[in-house]
Coordinates of N, CA and C in Angstrom, one line a residue:
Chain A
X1480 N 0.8 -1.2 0.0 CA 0.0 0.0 0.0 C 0.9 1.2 0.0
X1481 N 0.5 2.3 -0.7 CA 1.2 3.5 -0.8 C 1.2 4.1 0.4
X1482 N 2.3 5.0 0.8 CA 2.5 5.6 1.8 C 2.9 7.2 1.8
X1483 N 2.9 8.1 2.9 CA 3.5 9.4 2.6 C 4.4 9.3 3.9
X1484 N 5.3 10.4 4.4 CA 5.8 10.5 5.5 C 6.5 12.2 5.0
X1485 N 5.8 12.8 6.4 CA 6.3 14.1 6.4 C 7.0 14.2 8.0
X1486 N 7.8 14.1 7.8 CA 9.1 14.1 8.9 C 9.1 15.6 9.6
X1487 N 8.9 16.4 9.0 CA 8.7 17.8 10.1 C 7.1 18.6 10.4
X1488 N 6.8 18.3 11.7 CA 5.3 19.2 11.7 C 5.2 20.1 12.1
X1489 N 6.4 21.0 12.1 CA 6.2 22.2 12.3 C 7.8 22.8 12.0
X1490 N 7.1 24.4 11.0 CA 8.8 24.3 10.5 C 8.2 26.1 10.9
X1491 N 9.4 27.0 11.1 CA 9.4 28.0 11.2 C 10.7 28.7 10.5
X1492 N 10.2 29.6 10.4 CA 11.2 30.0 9.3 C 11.3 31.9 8.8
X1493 N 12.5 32.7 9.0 CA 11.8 34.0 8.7 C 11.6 34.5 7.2
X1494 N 10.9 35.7 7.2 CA 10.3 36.3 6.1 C 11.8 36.4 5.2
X1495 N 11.7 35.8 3.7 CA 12.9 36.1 3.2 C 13.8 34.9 2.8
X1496 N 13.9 34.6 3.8 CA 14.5 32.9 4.0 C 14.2 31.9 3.1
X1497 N 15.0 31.3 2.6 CA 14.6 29.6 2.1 C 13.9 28.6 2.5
X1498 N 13.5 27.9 2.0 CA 12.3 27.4 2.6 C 12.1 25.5 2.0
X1499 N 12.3 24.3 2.4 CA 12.6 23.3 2.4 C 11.5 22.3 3.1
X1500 N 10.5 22.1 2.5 CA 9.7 20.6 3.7 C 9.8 19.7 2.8
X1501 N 9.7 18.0 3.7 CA 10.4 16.8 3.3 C 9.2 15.7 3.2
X1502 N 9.0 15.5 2.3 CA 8.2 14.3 1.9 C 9.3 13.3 1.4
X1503 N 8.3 11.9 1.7 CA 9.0 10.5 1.4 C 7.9 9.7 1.1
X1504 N 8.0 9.1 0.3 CA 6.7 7.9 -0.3 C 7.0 6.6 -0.4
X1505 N 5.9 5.9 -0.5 CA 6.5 4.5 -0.4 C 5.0 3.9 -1.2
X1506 N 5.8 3.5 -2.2 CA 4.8 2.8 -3.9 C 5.8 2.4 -4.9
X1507 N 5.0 1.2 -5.2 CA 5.4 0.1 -5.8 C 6.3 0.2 -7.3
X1508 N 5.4 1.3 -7.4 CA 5.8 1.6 -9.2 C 6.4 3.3 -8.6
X1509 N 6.0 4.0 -10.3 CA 6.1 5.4 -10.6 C 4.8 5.9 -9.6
X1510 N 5.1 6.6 -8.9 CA 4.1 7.2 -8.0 C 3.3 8.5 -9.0
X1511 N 2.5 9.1 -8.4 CA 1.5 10.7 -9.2 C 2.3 11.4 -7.6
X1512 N 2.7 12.3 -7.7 CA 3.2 13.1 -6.6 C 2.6 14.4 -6.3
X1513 N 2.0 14.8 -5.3 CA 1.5 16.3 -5.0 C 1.5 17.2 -3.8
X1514 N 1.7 18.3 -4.0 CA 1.7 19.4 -3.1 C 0.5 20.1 -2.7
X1515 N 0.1 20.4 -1.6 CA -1.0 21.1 -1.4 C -1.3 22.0 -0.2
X1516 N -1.4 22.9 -0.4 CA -1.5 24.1 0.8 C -3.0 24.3 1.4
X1517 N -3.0 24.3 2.9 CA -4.4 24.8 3.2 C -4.1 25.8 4.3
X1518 N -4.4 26.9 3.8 CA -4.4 28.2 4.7 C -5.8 27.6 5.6
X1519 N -5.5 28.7 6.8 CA -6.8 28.2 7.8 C -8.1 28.5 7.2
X1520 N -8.9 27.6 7.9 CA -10.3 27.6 7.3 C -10.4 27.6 6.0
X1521 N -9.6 27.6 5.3 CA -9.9 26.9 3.7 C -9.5 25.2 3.2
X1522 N -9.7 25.2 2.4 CA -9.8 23.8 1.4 C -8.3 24.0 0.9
X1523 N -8.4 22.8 0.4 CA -6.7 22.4 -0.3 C -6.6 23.4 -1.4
X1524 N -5.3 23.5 -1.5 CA -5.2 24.2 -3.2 C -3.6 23.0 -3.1
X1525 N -4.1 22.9 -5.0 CA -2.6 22.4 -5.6 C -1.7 23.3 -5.8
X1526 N -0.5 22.9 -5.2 CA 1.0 23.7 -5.7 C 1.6 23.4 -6.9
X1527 N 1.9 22.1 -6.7 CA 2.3 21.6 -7.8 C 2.3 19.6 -8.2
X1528 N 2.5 19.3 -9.0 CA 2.5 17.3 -9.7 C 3.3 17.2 -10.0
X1529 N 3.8 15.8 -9.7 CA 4.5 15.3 -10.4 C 4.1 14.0 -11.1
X1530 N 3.8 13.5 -12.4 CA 4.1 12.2 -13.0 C 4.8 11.7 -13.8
X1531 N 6.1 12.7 -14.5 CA 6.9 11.8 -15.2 C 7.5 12.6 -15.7
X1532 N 8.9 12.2 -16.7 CA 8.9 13.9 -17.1 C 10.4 14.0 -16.1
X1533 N 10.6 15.8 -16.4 CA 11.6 16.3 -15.6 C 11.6 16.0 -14.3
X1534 N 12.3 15.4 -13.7 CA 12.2 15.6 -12.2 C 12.2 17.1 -11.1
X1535 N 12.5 18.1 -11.9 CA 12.2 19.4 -11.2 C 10.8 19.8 -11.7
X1536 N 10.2 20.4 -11.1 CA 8.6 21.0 -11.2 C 8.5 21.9 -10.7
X1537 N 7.3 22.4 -11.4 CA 7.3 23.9 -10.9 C 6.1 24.6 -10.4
X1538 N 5.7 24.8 -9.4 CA 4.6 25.4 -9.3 C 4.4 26.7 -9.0
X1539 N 3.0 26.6 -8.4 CA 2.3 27.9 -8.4 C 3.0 29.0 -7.1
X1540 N 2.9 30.2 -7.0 CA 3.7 31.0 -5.8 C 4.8 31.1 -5.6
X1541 N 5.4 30.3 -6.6 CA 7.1 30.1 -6.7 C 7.4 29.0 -6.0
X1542 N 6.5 28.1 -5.8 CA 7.4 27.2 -5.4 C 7.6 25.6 -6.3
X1543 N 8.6 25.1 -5.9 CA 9.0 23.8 -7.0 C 9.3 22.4 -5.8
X1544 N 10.0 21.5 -6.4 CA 10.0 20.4 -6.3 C 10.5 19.8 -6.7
X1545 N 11.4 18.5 -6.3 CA 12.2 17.6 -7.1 C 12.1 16.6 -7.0
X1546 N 11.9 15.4 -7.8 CA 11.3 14.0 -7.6 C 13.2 13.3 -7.4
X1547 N 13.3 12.6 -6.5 CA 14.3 11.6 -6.5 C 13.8 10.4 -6.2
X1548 N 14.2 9.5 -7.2 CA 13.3 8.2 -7.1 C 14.3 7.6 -6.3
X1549 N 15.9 7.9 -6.1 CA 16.8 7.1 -5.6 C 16.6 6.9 -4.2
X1550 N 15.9 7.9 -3.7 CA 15.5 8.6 -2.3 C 14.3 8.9 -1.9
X1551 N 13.3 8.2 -2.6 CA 11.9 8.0 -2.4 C 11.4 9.1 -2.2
X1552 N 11.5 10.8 -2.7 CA 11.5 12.0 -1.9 C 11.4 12.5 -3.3
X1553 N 10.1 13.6 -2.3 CA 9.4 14.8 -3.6 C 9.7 15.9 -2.7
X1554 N 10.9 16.5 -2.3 CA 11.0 17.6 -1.3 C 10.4 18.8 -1.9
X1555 N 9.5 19.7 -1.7 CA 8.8 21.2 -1.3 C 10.0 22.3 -1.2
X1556 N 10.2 23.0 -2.3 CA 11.2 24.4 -1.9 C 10.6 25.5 -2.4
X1557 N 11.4 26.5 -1.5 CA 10.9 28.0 -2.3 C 12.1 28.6 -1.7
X1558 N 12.8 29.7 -3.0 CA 14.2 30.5 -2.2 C 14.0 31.3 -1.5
X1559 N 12.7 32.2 -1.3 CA 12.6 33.0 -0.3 C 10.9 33.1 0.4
X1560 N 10.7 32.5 1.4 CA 9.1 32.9 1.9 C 8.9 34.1 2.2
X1561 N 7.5 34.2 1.7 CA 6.6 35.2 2.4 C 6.0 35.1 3.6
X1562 N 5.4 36.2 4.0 CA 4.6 36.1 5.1 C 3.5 35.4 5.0
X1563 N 2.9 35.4 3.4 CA 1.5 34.5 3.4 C 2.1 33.0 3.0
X1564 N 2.8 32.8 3.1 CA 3.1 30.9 2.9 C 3.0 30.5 4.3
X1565 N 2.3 31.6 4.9 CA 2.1 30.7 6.3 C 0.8 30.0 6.3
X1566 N 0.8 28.7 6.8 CA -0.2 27.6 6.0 C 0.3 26.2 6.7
X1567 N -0.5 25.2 6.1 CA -0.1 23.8 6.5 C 0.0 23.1 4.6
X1568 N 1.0 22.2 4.8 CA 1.3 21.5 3.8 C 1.0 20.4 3.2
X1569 N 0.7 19.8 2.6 CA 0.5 18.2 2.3 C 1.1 17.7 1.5
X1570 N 1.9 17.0 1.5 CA 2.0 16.1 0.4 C 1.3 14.0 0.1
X1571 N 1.2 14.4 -1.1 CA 0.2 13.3 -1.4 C 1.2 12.0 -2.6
X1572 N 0.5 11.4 -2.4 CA 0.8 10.3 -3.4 C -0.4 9.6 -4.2
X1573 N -0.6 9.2 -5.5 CA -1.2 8.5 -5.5 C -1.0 7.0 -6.9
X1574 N -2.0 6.3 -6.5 CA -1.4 5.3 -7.3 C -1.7 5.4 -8.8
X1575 N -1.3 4.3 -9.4 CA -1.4 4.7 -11.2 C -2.6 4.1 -11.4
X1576 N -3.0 5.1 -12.4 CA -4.6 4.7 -12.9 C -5.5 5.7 -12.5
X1577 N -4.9 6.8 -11.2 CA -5.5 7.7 -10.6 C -6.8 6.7 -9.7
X1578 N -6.2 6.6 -8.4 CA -7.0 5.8 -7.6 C -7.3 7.3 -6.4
X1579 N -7.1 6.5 -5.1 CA -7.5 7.5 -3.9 C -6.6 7.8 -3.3
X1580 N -6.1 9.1 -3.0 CA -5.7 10.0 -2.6 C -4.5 9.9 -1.0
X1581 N -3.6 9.8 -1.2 CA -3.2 9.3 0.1 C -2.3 10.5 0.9
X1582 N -2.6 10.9 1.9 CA -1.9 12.3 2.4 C -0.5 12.0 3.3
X1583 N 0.3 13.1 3.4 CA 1.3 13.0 4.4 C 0.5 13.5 5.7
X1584 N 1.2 13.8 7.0 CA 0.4 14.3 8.0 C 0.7 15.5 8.3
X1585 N 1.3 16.3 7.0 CA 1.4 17.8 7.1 C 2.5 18.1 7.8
X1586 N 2.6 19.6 7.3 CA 3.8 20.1 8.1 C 2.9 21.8 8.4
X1587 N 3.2 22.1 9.1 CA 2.8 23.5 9.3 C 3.7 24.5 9.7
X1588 N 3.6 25.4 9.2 CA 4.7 26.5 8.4 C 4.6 27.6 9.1
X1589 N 5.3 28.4 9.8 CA 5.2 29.5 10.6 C 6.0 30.5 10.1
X1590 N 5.8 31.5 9.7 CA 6.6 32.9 9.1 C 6.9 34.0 9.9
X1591 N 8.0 34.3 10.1 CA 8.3 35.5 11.3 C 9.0 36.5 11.0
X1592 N 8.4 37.9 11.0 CA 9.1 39.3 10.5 C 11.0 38.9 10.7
Chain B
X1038 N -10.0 22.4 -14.9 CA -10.9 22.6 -13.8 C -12.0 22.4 -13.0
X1039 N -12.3 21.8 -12.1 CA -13.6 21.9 -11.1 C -13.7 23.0 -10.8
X1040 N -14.7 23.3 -10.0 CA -15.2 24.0 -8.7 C -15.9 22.9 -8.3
X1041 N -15.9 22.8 -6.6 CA -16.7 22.0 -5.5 C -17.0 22.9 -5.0
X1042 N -18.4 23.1 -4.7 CA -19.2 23.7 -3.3 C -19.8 22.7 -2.8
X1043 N -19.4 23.2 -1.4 CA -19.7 22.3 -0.2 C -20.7 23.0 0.7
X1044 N -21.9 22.3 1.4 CA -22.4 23.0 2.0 C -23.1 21.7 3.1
X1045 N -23.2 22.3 4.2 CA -22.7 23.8 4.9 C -21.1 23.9 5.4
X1046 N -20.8 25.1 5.7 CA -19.5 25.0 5.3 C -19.1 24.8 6.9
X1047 N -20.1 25.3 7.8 CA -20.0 24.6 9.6 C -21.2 24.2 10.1
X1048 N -21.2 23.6 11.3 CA -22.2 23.4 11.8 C -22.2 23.1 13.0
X1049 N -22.9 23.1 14.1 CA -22.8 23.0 15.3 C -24.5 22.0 15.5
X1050 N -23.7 20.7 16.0 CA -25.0 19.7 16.1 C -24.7 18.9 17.3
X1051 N -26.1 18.8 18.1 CA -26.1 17.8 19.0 C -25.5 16.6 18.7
X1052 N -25.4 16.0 20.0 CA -24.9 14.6 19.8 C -26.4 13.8 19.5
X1053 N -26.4 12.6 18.9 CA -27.5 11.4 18.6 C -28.0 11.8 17.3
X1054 N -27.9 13.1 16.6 CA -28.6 13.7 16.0 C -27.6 13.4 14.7
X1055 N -28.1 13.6 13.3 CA -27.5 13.2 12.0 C -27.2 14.4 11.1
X1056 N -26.4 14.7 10.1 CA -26.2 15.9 9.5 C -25.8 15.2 7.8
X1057 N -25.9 15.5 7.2 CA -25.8 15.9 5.9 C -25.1 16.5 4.9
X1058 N -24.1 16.5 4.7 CA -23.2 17.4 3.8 C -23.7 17.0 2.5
X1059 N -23.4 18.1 1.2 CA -23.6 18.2 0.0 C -22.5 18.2 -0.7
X1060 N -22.1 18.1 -1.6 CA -21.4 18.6 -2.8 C -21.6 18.7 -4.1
X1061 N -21.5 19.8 -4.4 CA -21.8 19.8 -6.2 C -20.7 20.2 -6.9
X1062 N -20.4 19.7 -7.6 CA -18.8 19.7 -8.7 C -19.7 20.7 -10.0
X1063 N -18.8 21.3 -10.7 CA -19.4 22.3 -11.4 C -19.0 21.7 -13.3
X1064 N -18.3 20.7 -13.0 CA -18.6 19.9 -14.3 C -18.3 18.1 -13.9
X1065 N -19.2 17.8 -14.8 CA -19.1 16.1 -14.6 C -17.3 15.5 -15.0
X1066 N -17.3 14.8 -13.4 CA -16.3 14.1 -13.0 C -16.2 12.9 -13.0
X1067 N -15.0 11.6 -13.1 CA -15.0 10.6 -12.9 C -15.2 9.7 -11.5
X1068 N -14.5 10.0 -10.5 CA -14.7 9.9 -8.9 C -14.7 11.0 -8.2
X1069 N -15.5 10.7 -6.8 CA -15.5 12.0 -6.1 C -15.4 10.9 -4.7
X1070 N -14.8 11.6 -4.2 CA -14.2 11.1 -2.6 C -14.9 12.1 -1.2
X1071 N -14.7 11.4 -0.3 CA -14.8 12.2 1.5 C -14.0 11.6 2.0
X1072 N -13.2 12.7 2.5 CA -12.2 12.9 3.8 C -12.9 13.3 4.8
X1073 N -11.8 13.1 5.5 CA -12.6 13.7 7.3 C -10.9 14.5 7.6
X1074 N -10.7 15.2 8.2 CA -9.6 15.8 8.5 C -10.0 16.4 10.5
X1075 N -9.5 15.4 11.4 CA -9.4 15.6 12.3 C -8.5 16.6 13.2
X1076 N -9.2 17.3 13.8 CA -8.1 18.9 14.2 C -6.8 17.9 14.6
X1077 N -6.1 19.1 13.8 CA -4.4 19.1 13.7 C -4.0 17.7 13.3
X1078 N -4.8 17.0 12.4 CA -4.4 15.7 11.4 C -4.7 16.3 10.3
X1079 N -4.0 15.2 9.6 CA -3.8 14.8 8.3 C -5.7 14.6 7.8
X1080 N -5.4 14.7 6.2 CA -7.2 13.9 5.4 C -6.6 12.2 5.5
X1081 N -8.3 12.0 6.1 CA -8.0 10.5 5.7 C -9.3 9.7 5.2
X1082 N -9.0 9.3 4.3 CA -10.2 9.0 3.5 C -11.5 8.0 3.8
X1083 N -12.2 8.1 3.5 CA -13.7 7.4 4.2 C -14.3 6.8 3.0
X1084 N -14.9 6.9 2.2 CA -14.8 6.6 1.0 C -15.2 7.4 -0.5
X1085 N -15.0 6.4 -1.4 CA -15.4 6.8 -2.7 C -16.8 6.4 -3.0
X1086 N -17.2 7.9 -3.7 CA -18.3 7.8 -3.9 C -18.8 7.6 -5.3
X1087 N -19.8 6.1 -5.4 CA -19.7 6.0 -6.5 C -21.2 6.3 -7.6
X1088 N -21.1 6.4 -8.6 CA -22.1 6.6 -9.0 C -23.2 5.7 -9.5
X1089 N -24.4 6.0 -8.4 CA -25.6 4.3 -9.0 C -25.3 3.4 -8.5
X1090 N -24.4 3.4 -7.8 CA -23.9 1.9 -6.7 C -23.2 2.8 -5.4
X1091 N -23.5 1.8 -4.6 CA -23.1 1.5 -3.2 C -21.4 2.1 -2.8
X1092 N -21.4 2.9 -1.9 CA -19.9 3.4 -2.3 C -19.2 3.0 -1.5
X1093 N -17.7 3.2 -1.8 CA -16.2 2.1 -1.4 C -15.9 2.7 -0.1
X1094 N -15.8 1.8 0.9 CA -15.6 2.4 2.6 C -14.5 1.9 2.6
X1095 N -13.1 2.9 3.1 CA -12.1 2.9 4.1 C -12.2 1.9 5.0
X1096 N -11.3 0.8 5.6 CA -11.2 0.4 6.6 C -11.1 1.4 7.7
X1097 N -12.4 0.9 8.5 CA -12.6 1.8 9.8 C -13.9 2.8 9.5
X1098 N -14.4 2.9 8.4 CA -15.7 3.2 8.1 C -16.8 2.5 7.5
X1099 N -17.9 2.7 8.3 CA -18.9 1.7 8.0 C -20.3 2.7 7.2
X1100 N -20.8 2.2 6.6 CA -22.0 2.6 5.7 C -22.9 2.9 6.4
X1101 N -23.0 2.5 7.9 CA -24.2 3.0 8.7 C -24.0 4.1 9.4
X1102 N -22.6 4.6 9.4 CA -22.2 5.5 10.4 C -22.0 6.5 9.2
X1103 N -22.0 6.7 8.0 CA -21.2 7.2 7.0 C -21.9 7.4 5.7
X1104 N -23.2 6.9 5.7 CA -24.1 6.8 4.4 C -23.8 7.9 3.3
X1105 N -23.8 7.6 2.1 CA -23.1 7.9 1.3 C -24.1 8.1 0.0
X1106 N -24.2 9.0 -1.1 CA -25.2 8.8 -2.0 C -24.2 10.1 -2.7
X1107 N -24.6 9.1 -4.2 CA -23.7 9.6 -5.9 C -25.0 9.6 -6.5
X1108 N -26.4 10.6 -6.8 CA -27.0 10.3 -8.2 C -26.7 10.6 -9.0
X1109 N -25.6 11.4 -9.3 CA -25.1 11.6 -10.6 C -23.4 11.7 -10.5
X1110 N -23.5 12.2 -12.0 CA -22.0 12.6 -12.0 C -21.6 13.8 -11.1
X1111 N -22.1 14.8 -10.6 CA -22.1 16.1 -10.5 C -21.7 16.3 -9.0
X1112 N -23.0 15.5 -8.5 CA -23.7 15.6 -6.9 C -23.2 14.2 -6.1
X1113 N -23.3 14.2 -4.9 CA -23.0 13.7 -3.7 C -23.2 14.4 -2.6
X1114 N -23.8 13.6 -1.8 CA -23.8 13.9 -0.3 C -23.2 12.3 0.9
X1115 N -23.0 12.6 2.2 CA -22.5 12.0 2.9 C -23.1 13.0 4.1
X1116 N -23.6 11.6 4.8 CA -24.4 11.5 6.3 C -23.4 11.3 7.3
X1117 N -23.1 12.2 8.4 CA -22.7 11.7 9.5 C -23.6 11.9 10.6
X1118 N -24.2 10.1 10.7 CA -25.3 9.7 11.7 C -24.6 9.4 13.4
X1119 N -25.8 9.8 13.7 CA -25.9 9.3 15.4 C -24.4 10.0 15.9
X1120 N -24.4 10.9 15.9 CA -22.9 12.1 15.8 C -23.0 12.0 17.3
X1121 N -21.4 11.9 17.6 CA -20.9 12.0 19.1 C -19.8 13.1 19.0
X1122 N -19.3 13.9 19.8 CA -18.0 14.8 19.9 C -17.3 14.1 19.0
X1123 N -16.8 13.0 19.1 CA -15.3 12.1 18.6 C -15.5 12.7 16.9
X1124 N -17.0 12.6 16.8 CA -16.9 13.1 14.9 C -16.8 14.6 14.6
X1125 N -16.8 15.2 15.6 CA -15.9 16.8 15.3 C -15.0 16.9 14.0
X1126 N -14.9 17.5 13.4 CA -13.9 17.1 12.1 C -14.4 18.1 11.1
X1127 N -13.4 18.0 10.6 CA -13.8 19.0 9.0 C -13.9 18.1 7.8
X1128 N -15.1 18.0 6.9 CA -15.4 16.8 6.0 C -15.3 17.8 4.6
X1129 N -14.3 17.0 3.9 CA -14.0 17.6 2.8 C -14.6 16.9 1.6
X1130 N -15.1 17.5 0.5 CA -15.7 16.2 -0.7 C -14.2 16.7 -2.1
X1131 N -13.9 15.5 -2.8 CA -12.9 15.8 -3.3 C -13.4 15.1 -4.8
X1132 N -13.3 15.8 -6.0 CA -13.3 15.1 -6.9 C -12.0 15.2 -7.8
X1133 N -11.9 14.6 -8.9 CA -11.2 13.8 -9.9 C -11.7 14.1 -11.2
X1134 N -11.2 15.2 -12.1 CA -11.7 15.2 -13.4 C -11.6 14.4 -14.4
X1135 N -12.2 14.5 -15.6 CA -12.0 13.1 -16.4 C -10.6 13.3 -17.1
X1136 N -9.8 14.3 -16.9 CA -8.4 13.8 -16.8 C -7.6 13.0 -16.2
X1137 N -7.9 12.9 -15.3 CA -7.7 12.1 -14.3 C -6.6 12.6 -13.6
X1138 N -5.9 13.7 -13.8 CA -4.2 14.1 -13.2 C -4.5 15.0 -12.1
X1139 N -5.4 15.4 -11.5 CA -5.5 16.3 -10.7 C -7.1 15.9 -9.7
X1140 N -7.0 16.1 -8.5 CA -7.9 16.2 -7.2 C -8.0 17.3 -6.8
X1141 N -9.4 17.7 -6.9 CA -9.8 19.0 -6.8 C -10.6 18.7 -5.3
X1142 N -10.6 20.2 -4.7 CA -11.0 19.9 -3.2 C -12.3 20.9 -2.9
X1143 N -13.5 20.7 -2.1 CA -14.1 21.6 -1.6 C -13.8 22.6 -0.5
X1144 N -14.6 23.3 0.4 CA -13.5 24.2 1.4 C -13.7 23.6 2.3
X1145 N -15.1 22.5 2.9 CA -14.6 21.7 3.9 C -16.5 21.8 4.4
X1146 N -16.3 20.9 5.4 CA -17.6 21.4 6.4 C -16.7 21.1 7.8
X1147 N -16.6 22.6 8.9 CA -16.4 22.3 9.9 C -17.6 21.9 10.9
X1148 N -17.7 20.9 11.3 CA -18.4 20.0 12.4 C -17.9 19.9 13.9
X1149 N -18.8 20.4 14.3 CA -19.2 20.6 15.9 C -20.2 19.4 16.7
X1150 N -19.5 18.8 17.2 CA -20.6 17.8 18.0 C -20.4 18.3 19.5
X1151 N -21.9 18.8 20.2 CA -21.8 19.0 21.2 C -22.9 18.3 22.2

């Protein structure tokens, strides 16, 4: 069965700064790989996918992603945060054929002047 | 693209008592899913909702606690019956376009069991 694992649940970090959260998956094949932000009291939004292709990606708000298959790891970057990437994270996996949805247990993001 | 509206988007319900969530996807989708996302967890899925048949339950969710209804491609709703505190949670409905590369999310229903 596929898996996620988000190893940090709480990252802090100042305005400006670099910015790094750590996903790891565990699937059999080529995984569907994804990013997703939930500010409070709202719904998911996509950052960014991965299925095949370049291993760098690029998403929305500037932020990207790098698939290492050697390293089972879709790590989340951005070179410099804002104040509004303050949020909670997800990363997902899912299987091929587009099945159901499997989450990490988040990381939550804290931004400081 | 989807849009999901979810409604209600909170609610505050007795315990014993049953609630109802909706979702309407704004164009016809392949699957649509419910999460439950328990304060400061992760989504974890409950099942898929399928269309004209009986929908797919998560280990650890049962049909009676969790009733589930797809009549179309569009729409879905999901019951959470005989509600105790423990089902506190924010219930998210999620579909899947017929592209199939992307899961689109509603904004949630925050749930209150008091």
């Amino acid at each position: 069965a596929q898996s996620v694992t988000q190893p940090d649940i709480h990252i802090t970090v100042s305005e400006g700064a670099s910015l790094e959260l750590r996903c790891n998956y565990s699937y059999g094949a080529t995984p569907y790989l994804f990013w997703y932000v939930q500010s409070p009291g709202q719904g998911l939004q996509l950052l960014l996918k991965y299925f095949s292709g370049d291993t760098l990606v690029q998403g929305i708000k500037g932020f990207e992603a790098e698939f290492k298959r050697s390293q089972s790891s879709f790590n989340l970057r951005k070179p410099s945060v804002h104040w509004s990437d303050a949020a909670e994270y997800f990363c997902a996996v899912v299987g091929g054929g587009y099945q159901k949805v499997t989450f990490g247990t988040g990381t939550k993001l804290q931004v400081i002047p | 693209s989807a849009v999901i509206s979810q409604k209600p988007s909170r609610d505050i319900c007795q315990r014993g008592t049953s609630l109802t969530i909706q979702c309407q996807v704004d164009s016809q989708v392949t699957m649509m899913f419910w999460y439950r996302q328990q304060p400061g967890q992760s989504l974890t899925l409950i099942a898929t909702a399928n269309q004209g048949s009986e929908a797919t339950y998560e280990s650890g969710f049962v049909i009676d606690k969790f009733p589930i209804s797809r009549p179309n491609l569009t729409f879905s709703t999901l019951t959470v019956s005989n509600m105790s505190p423990e089902d506190s949670s924010i219930y998210l409905c999620s579909a899947v376009g017929t592209g199939g590369t992307e899961a689109f999310f509603g904004q949630g229903t925050r749930l209150t069991v008091v």
